[in-house]
Coordinates of C-alpha atoms in Angstrom, one line a residue:
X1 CA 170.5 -31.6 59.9
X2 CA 168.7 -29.4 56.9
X3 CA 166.7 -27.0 58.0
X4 CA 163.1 -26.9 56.1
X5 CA 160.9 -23.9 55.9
X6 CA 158.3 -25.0 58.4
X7 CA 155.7 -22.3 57.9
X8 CA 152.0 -21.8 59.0
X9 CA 151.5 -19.3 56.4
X10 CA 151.1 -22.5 53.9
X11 CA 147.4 -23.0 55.0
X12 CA 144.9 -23.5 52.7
X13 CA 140.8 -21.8 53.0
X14 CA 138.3 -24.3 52.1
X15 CA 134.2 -23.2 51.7
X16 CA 134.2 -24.3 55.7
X17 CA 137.5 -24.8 57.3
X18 CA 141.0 -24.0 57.2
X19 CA 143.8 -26.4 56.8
X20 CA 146.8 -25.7 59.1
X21 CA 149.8 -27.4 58.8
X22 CA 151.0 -28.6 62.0
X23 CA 155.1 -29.9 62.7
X24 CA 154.9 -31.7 65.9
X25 CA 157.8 -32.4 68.6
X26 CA 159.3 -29.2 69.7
X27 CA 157.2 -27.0 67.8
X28 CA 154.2 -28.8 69.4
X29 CA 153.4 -25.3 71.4
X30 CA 153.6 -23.6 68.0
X31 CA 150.9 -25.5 66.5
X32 CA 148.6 -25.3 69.3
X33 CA 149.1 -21.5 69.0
X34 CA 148.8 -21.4 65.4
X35 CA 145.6 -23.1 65.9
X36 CA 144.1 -20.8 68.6
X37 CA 144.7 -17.8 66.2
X38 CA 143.6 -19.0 63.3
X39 CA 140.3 -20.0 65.0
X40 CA 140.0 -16.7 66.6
X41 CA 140.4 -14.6 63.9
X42 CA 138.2 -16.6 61.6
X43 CA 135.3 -18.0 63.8
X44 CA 133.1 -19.3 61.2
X45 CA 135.6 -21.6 60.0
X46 CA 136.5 -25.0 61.4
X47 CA 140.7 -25.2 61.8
X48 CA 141.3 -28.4 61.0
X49 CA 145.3 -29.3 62.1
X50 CA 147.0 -31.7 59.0
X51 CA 150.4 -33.0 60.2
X52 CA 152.8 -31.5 57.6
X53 CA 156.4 -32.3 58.5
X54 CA 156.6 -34.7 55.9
X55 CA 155.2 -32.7 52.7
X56 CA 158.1 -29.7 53.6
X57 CA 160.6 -32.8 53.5
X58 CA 159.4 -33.4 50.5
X59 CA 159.8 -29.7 49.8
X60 CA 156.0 -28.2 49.8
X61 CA 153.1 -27.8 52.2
X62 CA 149.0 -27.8 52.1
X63 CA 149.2 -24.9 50.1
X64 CA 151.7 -26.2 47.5
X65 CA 149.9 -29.1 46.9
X66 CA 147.0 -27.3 45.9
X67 CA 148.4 -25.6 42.8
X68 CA 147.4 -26.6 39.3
X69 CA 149.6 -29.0 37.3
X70 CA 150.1 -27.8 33.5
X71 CA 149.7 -29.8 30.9
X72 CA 152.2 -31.2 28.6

């Protein structure tokens, strides 16, 4: 019954393509919006969808789990 911040501003660029995090079930009409967008207003890249209700359960996204890691 938590409610998670299921965002599709936590993509992530690549050189090529664009990772879009996608949440399934009732926001399945969402995603496939998110992904028509995103390939419109970036042509030359290749969307590429990544399933992502499980990473904001565990309380990131693509973007997050990009980030550097500092040292000890």
């Amino acid at each position: 019954g938590e409610r998670l911040a299921a965002s599709f501003v936590n993509f992530y660029f690549t050189n090529k393509s664009i990772l879009l995090p996608q949440f399934s079930g009732e926001n399945a009409e969402s995603d496939a919006l998110a992904v028509r967008l995103m390939q419109e207003w970036c042509p030359e890249r290749k969307v590429v969808p990544i399933p992502a209700r499980e990473l904001i359960v565990g309380g990131g996204n693509i973007h997050c789990l990009t980030q550097q890691i500092p040292e000890v």
